Short mmCIF file of C-alpha atoms in Angstrom, two decimals:
data_model
loop_
_atom_site.label_atom_id
_atom_site.label_comp_id
_atom_site.label_asym_id
_atom_site.label_seq_id
_atom_site.Cartn_x
_atom_site.Cartn_y
_atom_site.Cartn_z
CA UNK A 1 -1.31 -37.38 -50.25
CA UNK A 2 -2.50 -33.44 -50.31
CA UNK A 3 0.53 -30.50 -50.63
CA UNK A 4 0.20 -29.46 -47.38
CA UNK A 5 0.84 -33.52 -45.95
CA UNK A 6 3.99 -33.83 -48.25
CA UNK A 7 5.43 -30.56 -46.54
CA UNK A 8 4.55 -31.86 -43.31
CA UNK A 9 5.96 -35.49 -44.60
CA UNK A 10 8.84 -34.43 -45.67
CA UNK A 11 10.22 -32.18 -43.06
CA UNK A 12 9.32 -34.78 -40.41
CA UNK A 13 10.59 -37.65 -41.92
CA UNK A 14 14.27 -36.82 -43.05
CA UNK A 15 16.12 -38.14 -39.77
CA UNK A 16 17.97 -35.84 -37.69
CA UNK A 17 21.50 -38.12 -38.50
CA UNK A 18 20.90 -37.87 -41.96
CA UNK A 19 20.33 -33.79 -42.03
CA UNK A 20 23.30 -33.54 -39.88
CA UNK A 21 25.39 -36.07 -42.32
CA UNK A 22 24.56 -34.00 -45.34
CA UNK A 23 24.86 -30.52 -43.90
CA UNK A 24 28.59 -31.70 -42.61
CA UNK A 25 29.22 -33.49 -46.05
CA UNK A 26 32.13 -31.93 -47.25
CA UNK A 27 33.17 -32.83 -51.76
CA UNK A 28 36.42 -34.65 -52.03
CA UNK A 29 38.26 -34.86 -55.56
CA UNK A 30 36.87 -38.63 -56.37
CA UNK A 31 36.27 -39.89 -59.85
CA UNK A 32 32.29 -40.66 -59.08
CA UNK A 33 30.18 -38.45 -57.65
CA UNK A 34 28.52 -40.03 -54.55
CA UNK A 35 24.63 -39.98 -55.48
CA UNK A 36 23.26 -40.77 -52.35
CA UNK A 37 24.67 -37.41 -50.61
CA UNK A 38 24.24 -35.52 -53.56
CA UNK A 39 20.66 -36.27 -53.08
CA UNK A 40 19.55 -36.03 -49.58
CA UNK A 41 21.75 -32.70 -49.74
CA UNK A 42 19.04 -31.79 -52.32
CA UNK A 43 16.15 -32.87 -50.17
CA UNK A 44 17.54 -30.86 -47.31
CA UNK A 45 18.66 -27.72 -48.86
CA UNK A 46 14.95 -28.16 -50.68
CA UNK A 47 12.98 -28.88 -47.74
CA UNK A 48 15.24 -25.67 -46.06
CA UNK A 49 14.87 -23.85 -48.31
CA UNK A 50 11.57 -23.64 -49.32
CA UNK A 51 10.17 -24.02 -45.51
CA UNK A 52 12.06 -20.75 -44.50
CA UNK A 53 10.80 -19.35 -47.60
CA UNK A 54 7.19 -19.68 -47.84
CA UNK A 55 6.45 -20.16 -43.99
CA UNK A 56 7.59 -16.98 -42.93
CA UNK A 57 4.56 -15.40 -43.48
CA UNK A 58 2.40 -17.84 -44.94
CA UNK A 59 -0.32 -19.77 -42.49
CA UNK A 60 -3.78 -19.12 -41.34
CA UNK A 61 -5.71 -19.99 -38.54
CA UNK A 62 -8.83 -21.69 -40.18
CA UNK A 63 -11.65 -22.73 -37.76
CA UNK A 64 -12.76 -26.65 -38.47
CA UNK A 65 -9.15 -27.51 -40.07
CA UNK A 66 -6.91 -25.96 -38.06
CA UNK A 67 -3.40 -23.89 -38.76
CA UNK A 68 -2.61 -24.22 -42.55
CA UNK A 69 -0.49 -23.08 -45.29
CA UNK A 70 -2.34 -19.65 -47.25
CA UNK A 71 -1.93 -21.74 -50.43
CA UNK A 72 -4.37 -24.96 -49.30
CA UNK A 73 -6.97 -25.01 -51.99
CA UNK A 74 -9.61 -26.03 -48.66
CA UNK A 75 -12.68 -23.86 -50.59
CA UNK A 76 -13.19 -21.74 -47.88
CA UNK A 77 -13.02 -17.94 -47.28
CA UNK A 78 -11.22 -17.10 -43.99
CA UNK A 79 -12.00 -13.18 -42.17
CA UNK A 80 -11.21 -11.66 -39.10
CA UNK A 81 -11.30 -8.73 -37.57
CA UNK A 82 -8.90 -5.51 -37.45
CA UNK A 83 -9.33 -3.95 -34.04
CA UNK A 84 -11.09 -4.88 -30.81
CA UNK A 85 -14.54 -3.35 -30.05
CA UNK A 86 -16.46 -2.87 -26.76
CA UNK A 87 -19.64 -5.33 -27.04
CA UNK A 88 -21.47 -4.10 -23.49
CA UNK A 89 -19.17 -4.89 -20.44
CA UNK A 90 -17.45 -7.33 -22.59
CA UNK A 91 -14.57 -6.92 -25.38
CA UNK A 92 -14.20 -8.44 -28.66
CA UNK A 93 -10.80 -9.63 -28.60
CA UNK A 94 -11.24 -11.19 -32.23
CA UNK A 95 -12.94 -12.91 -34.75
CA UNK A 96 -11.86 -16.08 -37.66
CA UNK A 97 -14.71 -16.96 -39.87
CA UNK A 98 -14.78 -20.09 -41.94
CA UNK A 99 -17.43 -19.73 -45.21
CA UNK A 100 -17.74 -22.56 -46.84
CA UNK A 101 -18.15 -21.92 -50.27
CA UNK A 102 -19.84 -25.63 -51.20
CA UNK A 103 -22.29 -25.76 -47.86
CA UNK A 104 -22.78 -22.94 -46.12
CA UNK A 105 -24.49 -25.00 -43.23
CA UNK A 106 -20.40 -26.11 -41.86
CA UNK A 107 -19.41 -22.35 -41.66
CA UNK A 108 -17.43 -21.85 -38.29
CA UNK A 109 -16.94 -18.46 -36.65
CA UNK A 110 -14.53 -18.10 -33.39
CA UNK A 111 -14.53 -15.04 -31.16
CA UNK A 112 -12.72 -14.40 -28.46
CA UNK A 113 -14.66 -12.28 -25.28
CA UNK A 114 -12.93 -10.55 -22.61
CA UNK A 115 -14.31 -9.72 -19.20
CA UNK A 116 -13.27 -8.85 -15.58
CA UNK A 117 -16.34 -10.32 -14.15
CA UNK A 118 -15.21 -13.97 -15.44
CA UNK A 119 -18.79 -15.37 -14.71
CA UNK A 120 -20.24 -13.11 -16.98
CA UNK A 121 -18.18 -15.01 -19.42
CA UNK A 122 -20.85 -17.60 -19.58
CA UNK A 123 -23.37 -15.39 -21.13
CA UNK A 124 -23.89 -16.34 -24.41
CA UNK A 125 -24.44 -13.95 -26.93
CA UNK A 126 -26.89 -13.88 -29.61
CA UNK A 127 -25.05 -13.39 -33.12
CA UNK A 128 -25.47 -13.04 -36.46
CA UNK A 129 -23.35 -12.89 -39.77
CA UNK A 130 -24.38 -10.72 -42.71
CA UNK A 131 -28.03 -10.96 -41.31
CA UNK A 132 -28.66 -14.71 -40.94
CA UNK A 133 -28.83 -16.25 -37.18
CA UNK A 134 -25.81 -18.44 -35.92
CA UNK A 135 -25.88 -21.01 -33.49
CA UNK A 136 -23.98 -21.68 -30.47
CA UNK A 137 -21.87 -24.70 -30.93
CA UNK A 138 -19.48 -24.82 -27.53
CA UNK A 139 -18.14 -22.34 -24.75
CA UNK A 140 -14.88 -22.50 -23.62
CA UNK A 141 -13.06 -21.04 -20.80
CA UNK A 142 -9.90 -21.86 -19.23
CA UNK A 143 -9.08 -21.43 -15.60
CA UNK A 144 -8.21 -18.67 -14.10
CA UNK A 145 -8.39 -16.43 -17.24
CA UNK A 146 -10.77 -13.84 -17.88
CA UNK A 147 -10.82 -14.78 -22.00
CA UNK A 148 -14.01 -16.67 -23.16
CA UNK A 149 -14.01 -18.31 -26.42
CA UNK A 150 -17.16 -19.30 -28.41
CA UNK A 151 -17.97 -20.96 -31.61
CA UNK A 152 -20.97 -20.71 -33.47
CA UNK A 153 -22.29 -22.33 -36.77
CA UNK A 154 -24.74 -21.46 -39.10
CA UNK A 155 -27.95 -22.85 -37.61
CA UNK A 156 -30.22 -25.59 -38.80
CA UNK A 157 -33.49 -23.82 -37.56
CA UNK A 158 -35.05 -20.79 -36.47
CA UNK A 159 -34.39 -19.79 -32.39
CA UNK A 160 -37.17 -18.46 -30.45
CA UNK A 161 -37.80 -16.30 -27.96
CA UNK A 162 -40.66 -16.65 -25.30
CA UNK A 163 -43.51 -14.31 -24.48
CA UNK A 164 -46.07 -15.35 -21.90
CA UNK A 165 -44.95 -19.13 -22.42
CA UNK A 166 -45.84 -19.20 -26.21
CA UNK A 167 -42.34 -19.67 -28.06
CA UNK A 168 -42.27 -16.60 -31.63
CA UNK A 169 -39.95 -16.46 -34.32
CA UNK A 170 -36.72 -14.41 -33.17
CA UNK A 171 -36.35 -12.12 -36.35
CA UNK A 172 -32.72 -11.58 -37.39
CA UNK A 173 -31.67 -7.48 -37.13
CA UNK A 174 -31.00 -5.80 -40.04
CA UNK A 175 -27.72 -5.40 -41.25
CA UNK A 176 -26.94 -2.76 -44.10
CA UNK A 177 -23.01 -2.61 -44.56
CA UNK A 178 -21.83 -4.27 -46.98
CA UNK A 179 -19.15 -6.90 -47.47
CA UNK A 180 -19.52 -9.25 -44.31
CA UNK A 181 -20.44 -8.12 -41.00
CA UNK A 182 -21.35 -9.88 -37.73
CA UNK A 183 -23.86 -8.42 -35.29
CA UNK A 184 -23.19 -9.77 -31.76
CA UNK A 185 -25.84 -8.61 -28.97
CA UNK A 186 -24.63 -9.26 -25.27
CA UNK A 187 -27.29 -11.65 -23.35
CA UNK A 188 -28.06 -12.80 -19.90
CA UNK A 189 -30.38 -15.13 -17.73
CA UNK A 190 -32.54 -17.94 -18.36
CA UNK A 191 -34.02 -17.70 -20.74
CA UNK A 192 -31.52 -15.09 -22.13
CA UNK A 193 -32.56 -11.43 -22.49
CA UNK A 194 -30.61 -8.66 -24.30
CA UNK A 195 -28.86 -6.29 -21.71
CA UNK A 196 -27.00 -4.33 -24.39
CA UNK A 197 -27.55 -2.99 -27.92
CA UNK A 198 -26.75 -5.11 -30.87
CA UNK A 199 -22.84 -4.37 -32.06
CA UNK A 200 -22.07 -4.46 -35.62
CA UNK A 201 -18.40 -5.84 -36.61
CA UNK A 202 -16.93 -5.29 -40.22
CA UNK A 203 -14.78 -8.52 -40.89
CA UNK A 204 -12.12 -8.48 -43.49
CA UNK A 205 -9.98 -11.26 -45.22
CA UNK A 206 -7.76 -12.81 -42.95
CA UNK A 207 -3.60 -11.81 -43.13
CA UNK A 208 -1.50 -14.60 -43.09
CA UNK A 209 1.31 -15.05 -40.37
CA UNK A 210 4.37 -16.36 -39.41
CA UNK A 211 4.50 -19.68 -37.56
CA UNK A 212 6.66 -21.66 -34.53
CA UNK A 213 6.59 -25.10 -34.28
CA UNK A 214 8.04 -27.61 -31.30
CA UNK A 215 8.69 -30.63 -32.21
CA UNK A 216 7.71 -33.84 -30.91
CA UNK A 217 8.66 -37.35 -32.14
CA UNK A 218 9.16 -38.38 -35.91
CA UNK A 219 6.64 -36.38 -38.03
CA UNK A 220 4.67 -34.94 -34.86
CA UNK A 221 4.64 -30.83 -34.70
CA UNK A 222 2.71 -28.40 -32.61
CA UNK A 223 2.68 -25.26 -34.48
CA UNK A 224 1.55 -22.25 -32.64
CA UNK A 225 0.49 -18.72 -34.78
CA UNK A 226 -0.51 -15.62 -32.46
CA UNK A 227 -3.56 -14.22 -33.09
CA UNK A 228 -3.34 -11.06 -30.49
CA UNK A 229 -1.96 -9.72 -28.06
CA UNK A 230 -3.88 -12.34 -25.90
CA UNK A 231 -4.73 -15.12 -27.99
CA UNK A 232 -2.30 -17.46 -29.67
CA UNK A 233 -3.51 -20.67 -31.91
CA UNK A 234 -1.72 -24.27 -31.51
CA UNK A 235 -2.11 -27.14 -34.48
CA UNK A 236 -1.08 -30.43 -33.38
CA UNK A 237 0.19 -32.37 -36.22
CA UNK A 238 -0.36 -36.21 -35.21
CA UNK A 239 -1.15 -38.94 -38.04
CA UNK A 240 -1.34 -41.14 -35.93
CA UNK A 241 -3.86 -39.98 -33.72
CA UNK A 242 -6.00 -39.10 -37.18
CA UNK A 243 -5.90 -42.55 -38.19
CA UNK A 244 -7.43 -44.04 -34.54
CA UNK A 245 -9.71 -41.16 -34.47
CA UNK A 246 -11.86 -43.38 -37.41
CA UNK A 247 -14.07 -45.08 -34.78
CA UNK A 248 -14.64 -42.08 -32.72
CA UNK A 249 -17.19 -39.24 -33.02
CA UNK A 250 -14.88 -36.49 -31.92
CA UNK A 251 -10.88 -35.76 -31.01
CA UNK A 252 -9.64 -32.87 -29.57
CA UNK A 253 -5.74 -31.99 -28.33
CA UNK A 254 -5.04 -30.65 -24.62
CA UNK A 255 -1.36 -28.86 -23.97
CA UNK A 256 -0.26 -27.65 -20.78
CA UNK A 257 1.99 -24.67 -20.85
CA UNK A 258 4.00 -22.21 -18.64
CA UNK A 259 3.66 -18.81 -20.16
CA UNK A 260 6.48 -16.30 -19.34
CA UNK A 261 5.46 -12.70 -19.38
CA UNK A 262 8.57 -9.56 -19.90
CA UNK A 263 8.00 -8.65 -16.28
CA UNK A 264 9.69 -11.83 -15.07
CA UNK A 265 6.10 -13.67 -13.90
CA UNK A 266 4.87 -16.96 -15.23
CA UNK A 267 1.41 -18.70 -15.69
CA UNK A 268 0.43 -22.29 -15.64
CA UNK A 269 -1.86 -22.56 -18.08
CA UNK A 270 -3.74 -24.88 -20.56
CA UNK A 271 -5.39 -24.86 -23.80
CA UNK A 272 -6.65 -26.69 -26.69
CA UNK A 273 -5.57 -27.16 -30.06
CA UNK A 274 -6.62 -28.10 -33.52
CA UNK A 275 -6.07 -31.14 -35.53
CA UNK A 276 -5.27 -30.99 -39.41
CA UNK A 277 -9.06 -30.87 -41.19
CA UNK A 278 -10.30 -33.03 -38.06
CA UNK A 279 -12.67 -30.32 -36.64
CA UNK A 280 -12.18 -30.68 -33.13
CA UNK A 281 -14.71 -28.94 -31.31
CA UNK A 282 -13.38 -27.64 -28.56
CA UNK A 283 -10.57 -25.60 -29.68
CA UNK A 284 -9.56 -22.37 -27.49
CA UNK A 285 -6.18 -21.55 -28.38
CA UNK A 286 -3.35 -20.35 -25.25
CA UNK A 287 -5.21 -18.05 -23.57
CA UNK A 288 -3.25 -15.36 -21.10
CA UNK A 289 -4.59 -15.21 -17.63
CA UNK A 290 -2.98 -11.58 -17.81
CA UNK A 291 -4.94 -9.61 -20.15
CA UNK A 292 -2.39 -7.07 -22.21
CA UNK A 293 0.58 -8.17 -20.20
CA UNK A 294 3.41 -8.83 -23.04
CA UNK A 295 3.99 -12.38 -23.28
CA UNK A 296 7.55 -13.08 -24.01
CA UNK A 297 7.63 -16.76 -24.69
CA UNK A 298 5.40 -20.05 -24.39
CA UNK A 299 6.91 -23.34 -22.86
CA UNK A 300 4.98 -26.51 -23.59
CA UNK A 301 5.07 -28.88 -20.62
CA UNK A 302 2.58 -31.37 -22.14
CA UNK A 303 0.50 -32.78 -25.05
CA UNK A 304 -2.72 -34.83 -24.59
CA UNK A 305 -4.76 -36.65 -27.29
CA UNK A 306 -8.53 -37.13 -26.33
CA UNK A 307 -10.53 -39.42 -28.31
CA UNK A 308 -14.34 -39.10 -27.43
CA UNK A 309 -16.66 -42.30 -27.83
CA UNK A 310 -19.77 -40.76 -25.90
CA UNK A 311 -22.95 -41.96 -26.89
CA UNK A 312 -24.80 -39.65 -28.63
CA UNK A 313 -27.54 -41.56 -30.36
CA UNK A 314 -29.67 -44.36 -28.87
CA UNK A 315 -28.41 -46.22 -32.09
CA UNK A 316 -25.08 -45.53 -31.35
CA UNK A 317 -22.97 -48.59 -30.83
CA UNK A 318 -20.49 -48.33 -27.38
CA UNK A 319 -16.59 -49.01 -28.56
CA UNK A 320 -15.99 -51.26 -25.99
CA UNK A 321 -18.51 -52.59 -22.96
CA UNK A 322 -17.95 -55.42 -19.86
CA UNK A 323 -21.39 -56.13 -18.41
CA UNK A 324 -20.55 -57.64 -14.86
CA UNK A 325 -22.89 -58.72 -11.55
CA UNK A 326 -22.81 -55.68 -9.05
CA UNK A 327 -20.58 -56.40 -6.28
CA UNK A 328 -21.09 -55.62 -2.99
CA UNK A 329 -19.61 -52.68 -1.18
CA UNK A 330 -16.06 -53.41 -0.88
CA UNK A 331 -15.68 -56.10 -3.39
CA UNK A 332 -13.90 -55.77 -6.62
CA UNK A 333 -13.58 -57.73 -9.76
CA UNK A 334 -10.21 -58.22 -11.68
CA UNK A 335 -10.06 -58.63 -14.97
CA UNK A 336 -8.01 -58.29 -18.28
CA UNK A 337 -9.68 -56.95 -21.31
CA UNK A 338 -8.48 -55.00 -24.40
CA UNK A 339 -10.68 -52.05 -24.53
CA UNK A 340 -8.87 -49.59 -27.24
CA UNK A 341 -5.89 -50.09 -29.64
CA UNK A 342 -5.03 -47.16 -32.07
CA UNK A 343 -1.62 -44.89 -32.81
CA UNK A 344 0.50 -48.06 -31.43
CA UNK A 345 -1.11 -47.94 -28.39
CA UNK A 346 -3.66 -50.39 -26.02
CA UNK A 347 -5.74 -49.27 -23.26
CA UNK A 348 -6.94 -52.58 -21.02
CA UNK A 349 -9.50 -52.65 -18.26
CA UNK A 350 -7.90 -54.53 -15.42
CA UNK A 351 -10.10 -53.96 -12.56
CA UNK A 352 -14.39 -52.96 -11.82
CA UNK A 353 -14.66 -52.16 -7.95
CA UNK A 354 -17.45 -50.85 -5.37
CA UNK A 355 -16.40 -48.85 -2.76
CA UNK A 356 -19.20 -46.83 0.12
CA UNK A 357 -19.28 -43.63 -2.06
CA UNK A 358 -19.83 -45.46 -5.34
CA UNK A 359 -18.38 -47.92 -8.26
CA UNK A 360 -14.77 -47.14 -9.92
CA UNK A 361 -11.97 -49.06 -12.47
CA UNK A 362 -8.63 -49.16 -13.17
CA UNK A 363 -7.04 -48.98 -16.74
CA UNK A 364 -3.68 -49.63 -18.37
CA UNK A 365 -2.00 -48.08 -20.76
CA UNK A 366 0.15 -50.38 -23.28
CA UNK A 367 2.99 -48.85 -25.23
CA UNK A 368 3.85 -50.72 -27.87
CA UNK A 369 5.59 -48.05 -30.07
CA UNK A 370 8.42 -47.54 -28.12
CA UNK A 371 8.50 -44.19 -27.93
CA UNK A 372 9.41 -42.85 -24.35
CA UNK A 373 7.71 -39.90 -24.95
CA UNK A 374 4.58 -41.12 -24.57
CA UNK A 375 4.50 -40.87 -20.83
CA UNK A 376 0.63 -41.53 -19.61
CA UNK A 377 -2.69 -42.01 -20.93
CA UNK A 378 -6.06 -43.46 -19.37
CA UNK A 379 -9.80 -44.37 -20.51
CA UNK A 380 -12.59 -42.65 -19.00
CA UNK A 381 -15.93 -45.19 -18.80
CA UNK A 382 -19.30 -44.76 -17.52
CA UNK A 383 -21.67 -47.41 -15.78
CA UNK A 384 -24.68 -48.36 -17.13
CA UNK A 385 -27.89 -50.96 -15.55
CA UNK A 386 -28.21 -53.94 -17.73
CA UNK A 387 -31.15 -55.34 -19.42
CA UNK A 388 -33.35 -57.76 -16.92
CA UNK A 389 -34.22 -55.54 -14.29
CA UNK A 390 -37.81 -55.09 -13.34
CA UNK A 391 -38.61 -53.82 -9.96
CA UNK A 392 -40.41 -50.39 -9.28
CA UNK A 393 -42.83 -51.06 -12.16
CA UNK A 394 -39.64 -50.02 -14.34
CA UNK A 395 -38.37 -52.54 -16.78
CA UNK A 396 -34.75 -51.97 -18.32
CA UNK A 397 -35.31 -53.84 -21.02
CA UNK A 398 -37.96 -51.43 -22.51
CA UNK A 399 -35.00 -48.14 -22.62
CA UNK A 400 -31.95 -48.57 -24.16
CA UNK A 401 -28.89 -48.25 -22.99
CA UNK A 402 -27.81 -44.44 -23.04
CA UNK A 403 -30.81 -44.27 -21.23
CA UNK A 404 -29.87 -46.77 -18.44
CA UNK A 405 -27.29 -44.32 -17.08
CA UNK A 406 -26.21 -44.84 -13.58
CA UNK A 407 -26.10 -42.20 -10.86
CA UNK A 408 -24.74 -42.54 -7.59
CA UNK A 409 -25.75 -41.22 -4.46
CA UNK A 410 -24.74 -41.91 -1.05
CA UNK A 411 -23.23 -44.93 -2.17
CA UNK A 412 -25.84 -46.10 -3.95
CA UNK A 413 -26.39 -46.39 -7.93
CA UNK A 414 -29.61 -45.56 -9.27
CA UNK A 415 -30.92 -45.98 -12.76
CA UNK A 416 -33.64 -44.81 -14.80
CA UNK A 417 -33.62 -40.91 -14.58
CA UNK A 418 -37.00 -38.65 -15.14
CA UNK A 419 -37.52 -35.39 -14.36
CA UNK A 420 -41.02 -34.31 -12.85
CA UNK A 421 -42.05 -30.68 -11.04
CA UNK A 422 -39.80 -31.42 -8.15
CA UNK A 423 -36.73 -32.58 -9.90
CA UNK A 424 -34.78 -35.61 -11.35
CA UNK A 425 -36.09 -39.20 -9.98
CA UNK A 426 -34.53 -42.38 -10.71
CA UNK A 427 -36.76 -45.01 -11.22
CA UNK A 428 -34.96 -47.56 -9.13
CA UNK A 429 -31.69 -48.64 -7.16
CA UNK A 430 -29.49 -51.28 -7.90
CA UNK A 431 -28.64 -54.01 -5.75
CA UNK A 432 -26.20 -56.69 -5.81
CA UNK A 433 -26.67 -58.98 -8.50
CA UNK A 434 -27.83 -56.93 -11.11
CA UNK A 435 -26.54 -56.59 -14.53
CA UNK A 436 -24.21 -53.90 -14.72
CA UNK A 437 -22.51 -52.65 -18.30
CA UNK A 438 -19.13 -50.50 -18.21
CA UNK A 439 -19.12 -48.17 -21.58
CA UNK A 440 -15.90 -46.59 -22.83
CA UNK A 441 -16.45 -42.94 -22.99
CA UNK A 442 -13.25 -41.40 -23.64
CA UNK A 443 -9.52 -42.25 -24.43
CA UNK A 444 -6.41 -40.20 -23.63
CA UNK A 445 -3.04 -40.53 -24.04
CA UNK A 446 -0.24 -37.89 -23.10
CA UNK A 447 2.94 -36.54 -24.91
CA UNK A 448 5.65 -35.24 -22.05
CA UNK A 449 9.20 -36.03 -21.16
CA UNK A 450 9.85 -38.47 -18.55
CA UNK A 451 11.98 -35.94 -16.33
CA UNK A 452 9.22 -33.14 -16.64
CA UNK A 453 11.30 -31.11 -18.44
CA UNK A 454 9.12 -28.62 -21.57
CA UNK A 455 8.65 -30.57 -24.77
CA UNK A 456 9.76 -27.11 -26.18
CA UNK A 457 9.55 -23.46 -26.23
CA UNK A 458 8.56 -20.86 -28.71
CA UNK A 459 9.22 -16.66 -28.09
CA UNK A 460 7.24 -14.25 -29.09
CA UNK A 461 7.93 -11.05 -30.77
#
């Protein structure tokens, strides 16, 4: 257990009744001291005083790691911007850059851009760090927000531009400024073309900040760290989820929030949170939908954990499959198959069915923890054609499972997608009795109060 984990463990594992007992105890005149209570008071005092003392301004948001204490030795350097910068029609709200000392390919850079034209946020800018080209990983814009969050990593191969149909190497823009410099160039179109001059942004070592926390249950917390006036990062500390992700390729946490502004108005928003040392790649933070309107408080209504089991390569083995013969429209098949277990939960497949608009299924989440805050959960599944189907010159046996994904069009199930000058085509239409395979794609479970009240609220200065 790392020093960071020990702190979380110490804070979370002390039950409320023990803390109250220790803090309420008044020494009595007795021949022998009550050793248990003395030790308990010491433990509580150390945790509370240390937490208040060093947590006040000693936390950083580190892309790839989450929100961590500054003393944690991660082998990385963290840099950020000093002020906003105009980049074409955009405003650069902020940058956080993680430089991995041991492997630069693991560098992570996140930036947030503001633009009144929300559609323009989907145009991904080109980016260099100290003259080296970085490649885009993920983009996320929360509904109704004019802020977009972009994640980049150091490129494993050079990018290309096109000239008369031929690929040409894209030369990096020369950077002469000292220190860590990020160069951003706004782009537009497909293939993208520059629509503005490159803008250089000087980075400096990131400064630590104060966190606010909302306790869920046991030793599970959500921590919040404001980065800018419009971006608040969140981190879910959930040891059970970290253990459950062993067989998943990716994990993410999503929070549902109510933001309260100083003028008395509110917004219902969602944001993607980091998780301890898990490098979830869909992190955005809580993004305000009213740019530069002072925020007074953030109430967290729920937080969900999503484990991603999507097939990414042909040799991937799905976490769960269920084979069955395709039924006629209107028919269903009852079943009882455990699809997944972890974090004290079980997900069961209870039925598959076919309607006039395609295939469907039902799942049931069984909560074995007894935790009343785990209020919801489900599995998302995909359908694939099974083996042994030979029709229209197409043989499903000749293709990997992930290449046999089913597509629903006008209530019919098609498989064997290919691309032609006319667009997408499908090798065959499935018929009743054909083998079909249901594959687990992701699992989600949610922490929330059964009565709908918020999990907690933090106030911002």
